[in-house]
Amino acid sequence: MADHTLSVTVNGESYDEAVDARMTLADFLRERLRLTGTHVGCEHGVCGACTVIVDGVAARSCLMLAVQTDGAVVETVEGLAVDGELSPLQQAFKRNHALQCGFCTPGFLMSVTAALREDNVRDEDDAREVLSGNICRCTGYSGLVRSVVDVAKGRSDE
Amino acid sequence: MKPAPFTYHAPRELDEALDLLRQHGDEAKVLAGGQSLMPMLNFRLARVEHLVDINRLGEQWGTPTFGAETITIPALVRQRQLERSADAARLLPVLTEALHNVAHPQIRNRGTICGSLAHADPAAELPSVLTALDARFTLASARGVRTLPARDFFLFHLTTALEPDELLLEVSFDRPGPNQFSAFREFATRRGDFALAGVATVCEVDSAGVVTACRLVAAGVAPTPQRLTEAEALVVGHRLGPELAEAAGAAAGAQTEPTGDIHASAEYRARLTGVLVKRALVDITEKAHG
C-alpha cells in the first residue's frame, strides 16, 4: 500500500520515503522518522499539540498528509536546540515555568517560534493571540505569556 | 482515528484536476487547505475513494488579483495570505476583520478562502462575508464554467450548488468604490471558536451620510448565510446614526430564527444577532462620517 514516494527535508536532513496516501504528517514524523517530539492530541486541528513549521509557516501536522510535503521543508521541536543548547524560547519556557506535564509544549514552541519570526508580537495581548491556537490543560497560560513576551522583547536575564 | 484508505491524486494542471473529477466526482473530494476536510476524514465523518489534491496547480491559483474593476480570489489563496495583505486591508476591511476571527493563525496558514466557502459551514465567517460582498462564485468542470451569485451557491448546512464533478475555481466581486463601507462583528466564547453568531455588512453611503445600498448578512443563525432584509430595508434611504442602528438591530433580531444548542439558546442567538448588527452599523457610521 505504500504507493507514494516523497522527498522531504526535516530539521535540515533529507529523507526519501514511501508512504500510504492516508498517512498524516504527524504520524509520518513520529512513526517513520521516529521524531516523537511532535505530539498527537485531538487529530482534528483543535489542540495544536502536533503543530510543526512547514515551508516557514506553522501548520497542524495532523491535518496534512505526509505525501503533501513532497519537496517541502519541515521543522519540528527536535530542530530547535542547536548543539544541545536550547533556543531562547525554550530557555524562556524553562525560566518561566511555562510547562507542566509537557505534552502540549512542542506545539506551543513551534507555534510561537513561527510567530516570533513574523516579528509582530509586541505585548501580552499579541502573545495571548499567538498562544490561543494551542490548548494546555495544566496551566493558566501566564508562564507561557511571559515567555513569549520575554523573547519578543529580547529579554533573557530575568 | 485515521482516514480510511483512498486513492490520492495531485494533478498539476487544471484540466487534469477537472478530468479526475469527471471520472470520480461521486466518489471524490477536492483537497485544498484541508482544515475542514482532513478532520472529517480523520474522524471518518467523511469517506472518499479519491482525493484530488489541487495544491500542485500553478501559482496563479494562489494569487489574488486586485483589478481596476474586479477583485478575484482563486482557489488556492490562503486565509492568512489575505489577512496579511495590505491591499485587502485597504479595500476589504470586512474580509480582513472576519479572517482575524477564523480559527487560529496555524489553521489560516493552510486554510483557503474558497475551501471554507465550498465547505459551507453555516457558522463559518467567510460565507456570510462573501455574501455581503455580493461575490460571484465560479464553478468549473470538464463540462465548462458557470458563475453563480452567493444566494444560489449556498443551499443548506455543508451543502452548495457544486456538482460532484465541479471545483470552486474562484470567487470575485466588484472593487469597492469610495462610498463603500463595511464591518464585521461576531461573538465567540473564546477567540478562534466558532461564533455563536456573526454579522457582515457592506453599505454604500453617499456624501450626505445617507445609505444608498446595504447588505447585512448573519452567520450561525440559519442553514446558510442569512440576508437580514428587514434591517436592510430600515437602513436604506436613511442617514446612519445610533437610533437607526438600534432599530435595525431590533429588526434583525426579530427576523432570525436560529436554533438553540448546548452553547446558546435560540433566543440568545437572535438577541445577539441584533446587538451585532447594531455594533456593525455604529462602526460603519464612524467610518462613513468619521
Short mmCIF file of C-alpha atoms in Angstrom, two decimals:
data_model
loop_
_atom_site.label_atom_id
_atom_site.label_comp_id
_atom_site.label_asym_id
_atom_site.label_seq_id
_atom_site.Cartn_x
_atom_site.Cartn_y
_atom_site.Cartn_z
CA MET A 1 0.00 0.00 0.00
CA ALA A 2 2.96 2.32 0.44
CA ASP A 3 2.48 3.65 -3.03
CA HIS A 4 3.67 7.23 -2.84
CA THR A 5 7.24 8.41 -2.58
CA LEU A 6 8.22 11.70 -1.09
CA SER A 7 11.41 13.66 -0.62
CA VAL A 8 11.21 15.94 2.36
CA THR A 9 13.69 17.92 4.41
CA VAL A 10 13.10 17.67 8.15
CA ASN A 11 15.26 19.71 10.51
CA GLY A 12 17.86 20.05 7.77
CA GLU A 13 18.06 16.35 6.89
CA SER A 14 16.72 14.94 3.65
CA TYR A 15 14.52 11.88 3.65
CA ASP A 16 13.20 9.81 0.75
CA GLU A 17 10.36 7.62 1.93
CA ALA A 18 7.47 5.60 0.56
CA VAL A 19 4.16 6.17 2.35
CA ASP A 20 0.48 5.34 2.20
CA ALA A 21 -1.58 8.21 0.86
CA ARG A 22 -3.58 8.37 4.07
CA MET A 23 -0.61 8.70 6.44
CA THR A 24 -0.75 12.08 8.15
CA LEU A 25 2.35 14.21 8.50
CA ALA A 26 2.13 13.79 12.28
CA ASP A 27 2.26 10.01 12.02
CA PHE A 28 5.00 10.18 9.40
CA LEU A 29 7.18 12.28 11.69
CA ARG A 30 6.55 10.11 14.72
CA GLU A 31 6.34 6.62 13.37
CA ARG A 32 8.51 6.71 10.29
CA LEU A 33 11.19 9.22 11.24
CA ARG A 34 10.89 8.46 14.98
CA LEU A 35 10.74 12.17 15.71
CA THR A 36 8.34 11.67 18.59
CA GLY A 37 8.62 15.22 19.90
CA THR A 38 5.65 16.14 17.71
CA HIS A 39 2.66 15.09 19.79
CA VAL A 40 -0.71 13.92 18.59
CA GLY A 41 -3.66 15.09 20.63
CA CYS A 42 -7.08 15.63 19.11
CA GLU A 43 -6.35 14.78 15.45
CA HIS A 44 -8.79 17.38 14.22
CA GLY A 45 -6.84 20.58 14.41
CA VAL A 46 -8.12 21.95 17.70
CA CYS A 47 -5.46 21.21 20.31
CA GLY A 48 -2.34 22.27 18.45
CA ALA A 49 -0.04 19.67 20.06
CA CYS A 50 1.07 18.46 16.61
CA THR A 51 1.99 21.92 15.28
CA VAL A 52 5.14 21.96 13.15
CA ILE A 53 6.56 24.50 10.71
CA VAL A 54 6.09 23.64 7.04
CA ASP A 55 7.82 25.84 4.47
CA GLY A 56 8.15 28.57 7.05
CA VAL A 57 4.62 28.63 8.46
CA ALA A 58 3.09 26.92 11.46
CA ALA A 59 0.69 24.15 10.48
CA ARG A 60 -1.16 21.28 12.09
CA SER A 61 0.66 18.11 11.13
CA CYS A 62 -2.50 16.06 11.83
CA LEU A 63 -4.30 18.00 9.11
CA MET A 64 -1.71 17.42 6.41
CA LEU A 65 -0.92 14.25 4.58
CA ALA A 66 2.71 13.19 4.56
CA VAL A 67 2.54 12.91 0.78
CA GLN A 68 1.66 16.61 0.61
CA THR A 69 5.08 17.52 1.98
CA ASP A 70 6.94 16.16 -1.04
CA GLY A 71 9.55 18.83 -1.72
CA ALA A 72 8.78 20.73 1.48
CA VAL A 73 10.98 21.88 4.35
CA VAL A 74 9.62 20.80 7.72
CA GLU A 75 10.81 21.90 11.15
CA THR A 76 9.89 20.06 14.34
CA VAL A 77 10.63 20.64 18.01
CA GLU A 78 13.71 18.41 17.69
CA GLY A 79 15.25 21.06 15.45
CA LEU A 80 15.00 23.95 17.90
CA ALA A 81 18.03 23.27 20.08
CA VAL A 82 21.39 23.73 18.38
CA ASP A 83 24.31 21.61 19.56
CA GLY A 84 22.46 20.80 22.74
CA GLU A 85 21.81 24.47 23.50
CA LEU A 86 18.13 25.26 23.99
CA SER A 87 16.70 28.01 21.80
CA PRO A 88 15.96 31.33 23.53
CA LEU A 89 12.29 30.42 23.51
CA GLN A 90 12.93 27.04 25.10
CA GLN A 91 15.07 28.72 27.74
CA ALA A 92 12.29 31.23 28.40
CA PHE A 93 9.78 28.39 28.82
CA LYS A 94 12.09 26.78 31.35
CA ARG A 95 12.75 30.02 33.20
CA ASN A 96 9.07 31.00 33.39
CA HIS A 97 7.70 27.59 34.32
CA ALA A 98 5.73 27.53 31.09
CA LEU A 99 5.38 23.78 31.01
CA GLN A 100 3.91 21.34 33.44
CA CYS A 101 3.16 17.90 32.07
CA GLY A 102 4.86 18.91 28.83
CA PHE A 103 2.51 17.18 26.43
CA CYS A 104 1.43 20.37 24.69
CA THR A 105 4.86 22.01 24.89
CA PRO A 106 6.23 21.03 21.44
CA GLY A 107 3.17 22.51 19.74
CA PHE A 108 3.42 25.72 21.72
CA LEU A 109 7.12 26.03 20.92
CA MET A 110 6.55 25.58 17.20
CA SER A 111 3.56 27.95 17.01
CA VAL A 112 5.43 30.64 18.91
CA THR A 113 8.68 30.12 17.01
CA ALA A 114 6.85 30.74 13.73
CA ALA A 115 5.01 33.77 15.15
CA LEU A 116 8.16 35.37 16.54
CA ARG A 117 9.80 35.09 13.14
CA GLU A 118 6.94 37.15 11.73
CA ASP A 119 8.01 39.76 14.28
CA ASN A 120 4.56 41.02 15.15
CA VAL A 121 4.41 40.15 18.83
CA ARG A 122 4.58 43.38 20.81
CA ASP A 123 2.72 42.83 24.05
CA GLU A 124 0.79 40.41 26.21
CA ASP A 125 -2.31 40.64 24.04
CA ASP A 126 -0.34 39.61 20.97
CA ALA A 127 1.23 36.79 22.97
CA ARG A 128 -2.19 35.54 24.05
CA GLU A 129 -3.39 35.66 20.48
CA VAL A 130 -0.43 33.57 19.33
CA LEU A 131 -0.99 31.08 22.13
CA SER A 132 -4.75 30.82 21.58
CA GLY A 133 -4.31 28.20 18.88
CA ASN A 134 -2.80 25.72 21.34
CA ILE A 135 -4.53 24.08 24.26
CA CYS A 136 -2.83 23.40 27.60
CA ARG A 137 -4.85 21.75 30.32
CA CYS A 138 -2.39 22.31 33.15
CA THR A 139 -1.52 25.98 33.26
CA GLY A 140 -3.24 29.32 33.29
CA TYR A 141 -1.02 30.32 30.39
CA SER A 142 0.68 33.04 32.44
CA GLY A 143 4.11 31.40 32.24
CA LEU A 144 3.60 30.90 28.53
CA VAL A 145 2.62 34.54 28.02
CA ARG A 146 5.65 35.72 30.00
CA SER A 147 7.93 33.52 27.90
CA VAL A 148 6.61 34.83 24.60
CA VAL A 149 6.86 38.46 25.73
CA ASP A 150 10.36 37.87 27.09
CA VAL A 151 11.65 36.51 23.82
CA ALA A 152 9.78 39.07 21.71
CA LYS A 153 11.45 41.83 23.71
CA GLY A 154 14.82 40.14 23.74
CA ARG A 155 14.84 39.52 27.49
CA SER A 156 16.85 36.57 28.72
CA ASP A 157 18.16 37.57 32.13
CA GLU A 158 15.08 37.52 34.36
CA MET B 1 -8.74 7.91 14.24
CA LYS B 2 -7.11 7.82 10.83
CA PRO B 3 -8.60 8.36 7.39
CA ALA B 4 -9.96 5.30 5.61
CA PRO B 5 -7.86 4.35 2.57
CA PHE B 6 -8.26 6.42 -0.58
CA THR B 7 -6.50 6.97 -3.87
CA TYR B 8 -4.52 10.20 -3.85
CA HIS B 9 -4.18 12.39 -6.91
CA ALA B 10 -2.05 15.53 -7.18
CA PRO B 11 -2.79 17.00 -10.61
CA ARG B 12 -0.52 19.76 -11.87
CA GLU B 13 -2.91 21.14 -14.46
CA LEU B 14 -6.47 22.34 -14.02
CA ASP B 15 -7.65 20.19 -16.94
CA GLU B 16 -6.21 17.14 -15.26
CA ALA B 17 -7.97 18.00 -11.99
CA LEU B 18 -11.30 18.50 -13.76
CA ASP B 19 -10.83 15.25 -15.66
CA LEU B 20 -10.28 13.41 -12.37
CA LEU B 21 -13.48 14.94 -11.01
CA ARG B 22 -15.30 13.96 -14.20
CA GLN B 23 -14.17 10.35 -13.70
CA HIS B 24 -14.58 10.08 -9.94
CA GLY B 25 -16.81 13.00 -8.94
CA ASP B 26 -19.32 11.00 -6.92
CA GLU B 27 -16.55 9.29 -5.01
CA ALA B 28 -14.07 12.16 -4.94
CA LYS B 29 -13.34 15.19 -2.80
CA VAL B 30 -11.17 18.18 -3.56
CA LEU B 31 -8.38 18.85 -1.06
CA ALA B 32 -7.17 22.46 -0.86
CA GLY B 33 -6.23 23.70 2.62
CA GLY B 34 -7.74 20.63 4.25
CA GLN B 35 -8.57 22.39 7.51
CA SER B 36 -12.20 21.21 7.39
CA LEU B 37 -11.90 18.15 5.18
CA MET B 38 -8.98 16.49 7.00
CA PRO B 39 -10.75 16.47 10.39
CA MET B 40 -13.77 14.88 8.73
CA LEU B 41 -11.56 12.25 7.10
CA ASN B 42 -9.59 11.65 10.30
CA PHE B 43 -12.82 11.04 12.20
CA ARG B 44 -14.36 9.14 9.29
CA LEU B 45 -17.31 11.50 9.23
CA ALA B 46 -16.46 11.62 5.55
CA ARG B 47 -15.01 8.82 3.43
CA VAL B 48 -13.67 9.30 -0.04
CA GLU B 49 -12.43 6.87 -2.65
CA HIS B 50 -10.45 9.53 -4.46
CA LEU B 51 -8.79 12.61 -3.04
CA VAL B 52 -7.94 15.28 -5.62
CA ASP B 53 -5.26 17.49 -4.05
CA ILE B 54 -5.20 20.75 -6.01
CA ASN B 55 -2.23 22.23 -4.16
CA ARG B 56 0.13 21.46 -7.05
CA LEU B 57 -1.84 23.52 -9.55
CA GLY B 58 0.03 26.57 -10.82
CA GLU B 59 0.80 29.62 -8.76
CA GLN B 60 -1.89 31.67 -10.47
CA TRP B 61 -4.49 29.81 -8.43
CA GLY B 62 -2.84 31.03 -5.25
CA THR B 63 -2.63 34.71 -6.16
CA PRO B 64 -5.47 37.18 -5.60
CA THR B 65 -5.87 39.95 -8.17
CA PHE B 66 -6.97 43.46 -7.25
CA GLY B 67 -8.09 44.78 -10.62
CA ALA B 68 -9.45 48.21 -11.51
CA GLU B 69 -12.99 46.84 -11.55
CA THR B 70 -12.88 43.35 -10.12
CA ILE B 71 -11.20 41.57 -7.23
CA THR B 72 -10.65 37.85 -7.74
CA ILE B 73 -9.71 35.24 -5.16
CA PRO B 74 -8.72 31.95 -6.80
CA ALA B 75 -8.98 28.51 -5.23
CA LEU B 76 -5.61 28.32 -3.52
CA VAL B 77 -5.42 31.72 -1.84
CA ARG B 78 -4.74 31.02 1.84
CA GLN B 79 -6.73 32.80 4.51
CA ARG B 80 -3.59 34.08 6.21
CA GLN B 81 -2.30 35.44 2.93
CA LEU B 82 -5.29 37.77 2.55
CA GLU B 83 -5.36 38.55 6.25
CA ARG B 84 -1.83 39.95 5.92
CA SER B 85 -2.39 41.65 2.56
CA ALA B 86 -2.16 45.45 2.61
CA ASP B 87 -4.44 45.63 -0.46
CA ALA B 88 -7.07 43.58 1.32
CA ALA B 89 -6.81 45.68 4.47
CA ARG B 90 -7.34 48.85 2.45
CA LEU B 91 -10.05 47.63 0.10
CA LEU B 92 -11.72 44.84 2.03
CA PRO B 93 -11.66 45.63 5.74
CA VAL B 94 -14.68 43.38 6.24
CA LEU B 95 -12.70 40.42 4.96
CA THR B 96 -9.61 41.25 6.99
CA GLU B 97 -11.68 41.69 10.15
CA ALA B 98 -13.51 38.43 9.55
CA LEU B 99 -10.36 36.46 8.77
CA HIS B 100 -8.93 37.54 12.08
CA ASN B 101 -11.75 35.56 13.68
CA VAL B 102 -11.36 32.39 11.60
CA ALA B 103 -9.86 29.73 13.90
CA HIS B 104 -6.16 30.38 14.60
CA PRO B 105 -3.12 31.51 12.59
CA GLN B 106 -1.90 27.92 12.28
CA ILE B 107 -5.20 26.99 10.64
CA ARG B 108 -5.38 30.11 8.49
CA ASN B 109 -1.86 29.43 7.19
CA ARG B 110 -3.22 26.38 5.36
CA GLY B 111 -6.94 27.05 5.06
CA THR B 112 -8.15 28.65 1.83
CA ILE B 113 -10.91 31.18 1.25
CA CYS B 114 -12.57 29.06 -1.43
CA GLY B 115 -12.24 25.90 0.68
CA SER B 116 -14.20 27.46 3.52
CA LEU B 117 -16.87 28.58 1.03
CA ALA B 118 -17.11 25.14 -0.58
CA HIS B 119 -17.35 23.53 2.87
CA ALA B 120 -20.27 25.89 3.62
CA ASP B 121 -20.41 25.60 7.37
CA PRO B 122 -23.23 28.00 8.32
CA ALA B 123 -21.35 29.09 11.44
CA ALA B 124 -18.21 29.99 9.47
CA GLU B 125 -17.32 33.62 8.83
CA LEU B 126 -16.40 33.63 5.16
CA PRO B 127 -19.71 32.52 3.60
CA SER B 128 -21.51 35.49 5.19
CA VAL B 129 -18.73 37.92 4.28
CA LEU B 130 -18.65 36.86 0.64
CA THR B 131 -22.45 37.10 0.55
CA ALA B 132 -22.23 40.64 1.93
CA LEU B 133 -19.66 41.47 -0.75
CA ASP B 134 -22.12 40.15 -3.35
CA ALA B 135 -19.50 37.75 -4.65
CA ARG B 136 -19.77 35.70 -7.81
CA PHE B 137 -18.80 32.06 -7.49
CA THR B 138 -17.08 30.49 -10.49
CA LEU B 139 -17.60 26.74 -10.72
CA ALA B 140 -15.52 24.75 -13.19
CA SER B 141 -15.93 21.25 -14.51
CA ALA B 142 -14.87 19.33 -17.62
CA ARG B 143 -18.27 20.36 -18.98
CA GLY B 144 -17.47 24.05 -18.73
CA VAL B 145 -17.57 27.02 -16.38
CA ARG B 146 -20.58 28.68 -14.75
CA THR B 147 -20.98 31.57 -12.37
CA LEU B 148 -23.47 31.82 -9.54
CA PRO B 149 -24.33 34.54 -7.02
CA ALA B 150 -24.00 33.66 -3.34
CA ARG B 151 -27.74 33.17 -2.88
CA ASP B 152 -27.65 30.35 -5.44
CA PHE B 153 -24.38 28.86 -4.19
CA PHE B 154 -25.20 28.18 -0.54
CA LEU B 155 -28.07 25.71 -0.30
CA PHE B 156 -28.04 24.21 3.20
CA HIS B 157 -25.73 23.06 6.02
CA LEU B 158 -22.48 21.97 4.34
CA THR B 159 -24.32 21.89 1.03
CA THR B 160 -23.61 24.05 -2.00
CA ALA B 161 -24.56 24.14 -5.66
CA LEU B 162 -21.28 22.42 -6.55
CA GLU B 163 -21.96 19.30 -8.58
CA PRO B 164 -19.78 16.27 -7.82
CA ASP B 165 -17.60 16.97 -10.85
CA GLU B 166 -17.21 20.69 -10.10
CA LEU B 167 -14.48 22.70 -8.45
CA LEU B 168 -14.91 26.16 -6.90
CA LEU B 169 -12.32 27.82 -9.10
CA GLU B 170 -12.54 31.37 -7.78
CA VAL B 171 -14.75 33.99 -6.20
CA SER B 172 -14.84 37.54 -7.49
CA PHE B 173 -16.65 40.76 -6.73
CA ASP B 174 -16.66 44.40 -7.76
CA ARG B 175 -13.82 46.51 -6.48
CA PRO B 176 -15.29 48.67 -3.70
CA GLY B 177 -15.72 52.32 -4.56
CA PRO B 178 -15.00 55.21 -2.18
CA ASN B 179 -18.63 55.18 -0.98
CA GLN B 180 -18.48 51.62 0.27
CA PHE B 181 -18.07 50.95 3.98
CA SER B 182 -18.05 47.59 5.67
CA ALA B 183 -17.78 45.95 9.05
CA PHE B 184 -17.71 42.50 10.62
CA ARG B 185 -18.72 41.59 14.14
CA GLU B 186 -19.02 38.25 15.89
CA PHE B 187 -19.22 36.86 19.36
CA ALA B 188 -17.45 33.65 20.34
CA THR B 189 -16.85 32.38 23.85
CA ARG B 190 -13.13 32.03 23.16
CA ARG B 191 -11.06 33.56 20.37
CA GLY B 192 -10.90 31.15 17.46
CA ASP B 193 -14.01 29.19 18.33
CA PHE B 194 -17.00 29.10 16.05
CA ALA B 195 -19.06 32.17 16.81
CA LEU B 196 -22.46 31.98 18.48
CA ALA B 197 -23.44 34.48 15.80
CA GLY B 198 -21.68 36.79 13.38
CA VAL B 199 -22.68 39.68 11.15
CA ALA B 200 -21.06 41.01 7.98
CA THR B 201 -22.27 44.23 6.47
CA VAL B 202 -21.39 46.21 3.39
CA CYS B 203 -23.09 49.58 2.81
CA GLU B 204 -22.92 52.33 0.23
CA VAL B 205 -23.13 55.69 1.93
CA ASP B 206 -23.40 58.97 -0.02
CA SER B 207 -21.68 62.23 0.88
CA ALA B 208 -24.69 63.32 2.94
CA GLY B 209 -24.33 60.19 5.09
CA VAL B 210 -27.42 58.55 3.62
CA VAL B 211 -27.25 54.81 3.00
CA THR B 212 -27.97 54.09 -0.67
CA ALA B 213 -27.44 50.31 -0.54
CA CYS B 214 -26.88 47.82 2.24
CA ARG B 215 -26.27 44.12 2.62
CA LEU B 216 -26.47 42.76 6.16
CA VAL B 217 -25.68 39.05 6.42
CA ALA B 218 -25.72 36.86 9.52
CA ALA B 219 -23.67 33.70 10.17
CA GLY B 220 -24.54 30.93 12.58
CA VAL B 221 -28.29 31.57 12.79
CA ALA B 222 -29.59 29.68 9.73
CA PRO B 223 -28.53 26.78 7.49
CA THR B 224 -26.96 29.26 5.07
CA PRO B 225 -25.75 32.87 5.33
CA GLN B 226 -28.91 34.87 6.05
CA ARG B 227 -29.65 38.26 4.49
CA LEU B 228 -31.24 40.41 7.18
CA THR B 229 -33.63 42.02 4.74
CA GLU B 230 -35.85 43.76 7.27
CA ALA B 231 -32.93 45.55 8.84
CA GLU B 232 -31.57 46.39 5.39
CA ALA B 233 -34.91 47.94 4.42
CA LEU B 234 -34.86 50.11 7.52
CA VAL B 235 -31.41 51.40 6.80
CA VAL B 236 -31.54 52.15 3.07
CA GLY B 237 -32.54 55.73 2.30
CA HIS B 238 -31.72 56.99 5.78
CA ARG B 239 -28.88 58.70 7.47
CA LEU B 240 -26.87 56.41 9.71
CA GLY B 241 -26.83 57.09 13.41
CA PRO B 242 -27.20 55.42 16.79
CA GLU B 243 -31.01 55.31 16.71
CA LEU B 244 -31.13 53.80 13.24
CA ALA B 245 -28.53 51.23 14.27
CA GLU B 246 -30.60 50.33 17.31
CA ALA B 247 -33.78 49.95 15.26
CA ALA B 248 -32.03 47.89 12.59
CA GLY B 249 -30.60 45.64 15.29
CA ALA B 250 -34.05 45.04 16.74
CA ALA B 251 -35.45 44.24 13.28
CA ALA B 252 -32.57 41.86 12.56
CA GLY B 253 -33.03 40.03 15.84
CA ALA B 254 -36.73 39.65 15.17
CA GLN B 255 -36.15 38.30 11.67
CA THR B 256 -33.75 35.49 12.60
CA GLU B 257 -34.98 32.09 13.71
CA PRO B 258 -31.84 30.41 14.99
CA THR B 259 -31.79 27.02 16.66
CA GLY B 260 -30.62 26.62 20.21
CA ASP B 261 -27.93 24.20 21.29
CA ILE B 262 -25.63 23.48 24.22
CA HIS B 263 -23.74 26.71 23.55
CA ALA B 264 -26.62 29.17 23.40
CA SER B 265 -30.41 29.22 23.30
CA ALA B 266 -32.28 30.30 20.19
CA GLU B 267 -33.48 33.44 21.96
CA TYR B 268 -29.98 34.39 22.97
CA ARG B 269 -28.65 33.92 19.43
CA ALA B 270 -31.44 36.07 17.97
CA ARG B 271 -30.80 38.82 20.53
CA LEU B 272 -27.07 38.58 19.93
CA THR B 273 -27.56 38.94 16.19
CA GLY B 274 -29.42 42.18 16.79
CA VAL B 275 -26.67 43.50 19.05
CA LEU B 276 -24.01 42.61 16.47
CA VAL B 277 -25.99 44.36 13.71
CA LYS B 278 -26.21 47.46 15.87
CA ARG B 279 -22.48 47.40 16.59
CA ALA B 280 -21.60 46.82 12.93
CA LEU B 281 -23.76 49.76 11.87
CA VAL B 282 -22.29 52.01 14.56
CA ASP B 283 -18.87 51.03 13.24
CA ILE B 284 -19.93 51.90 9.70
CA THR B 285 -21.37 55.21 10.90
CA GLU B 286 -18.00 56.11 12.37
CA LYS B 287 -16.14 55.04 9.25
CA ALA B 288 -18.51 56.89 6.93
CA HIS B 289 -18.94 60.08 8.97
CA GLY B 290 -15.52 59.99 10.60
#
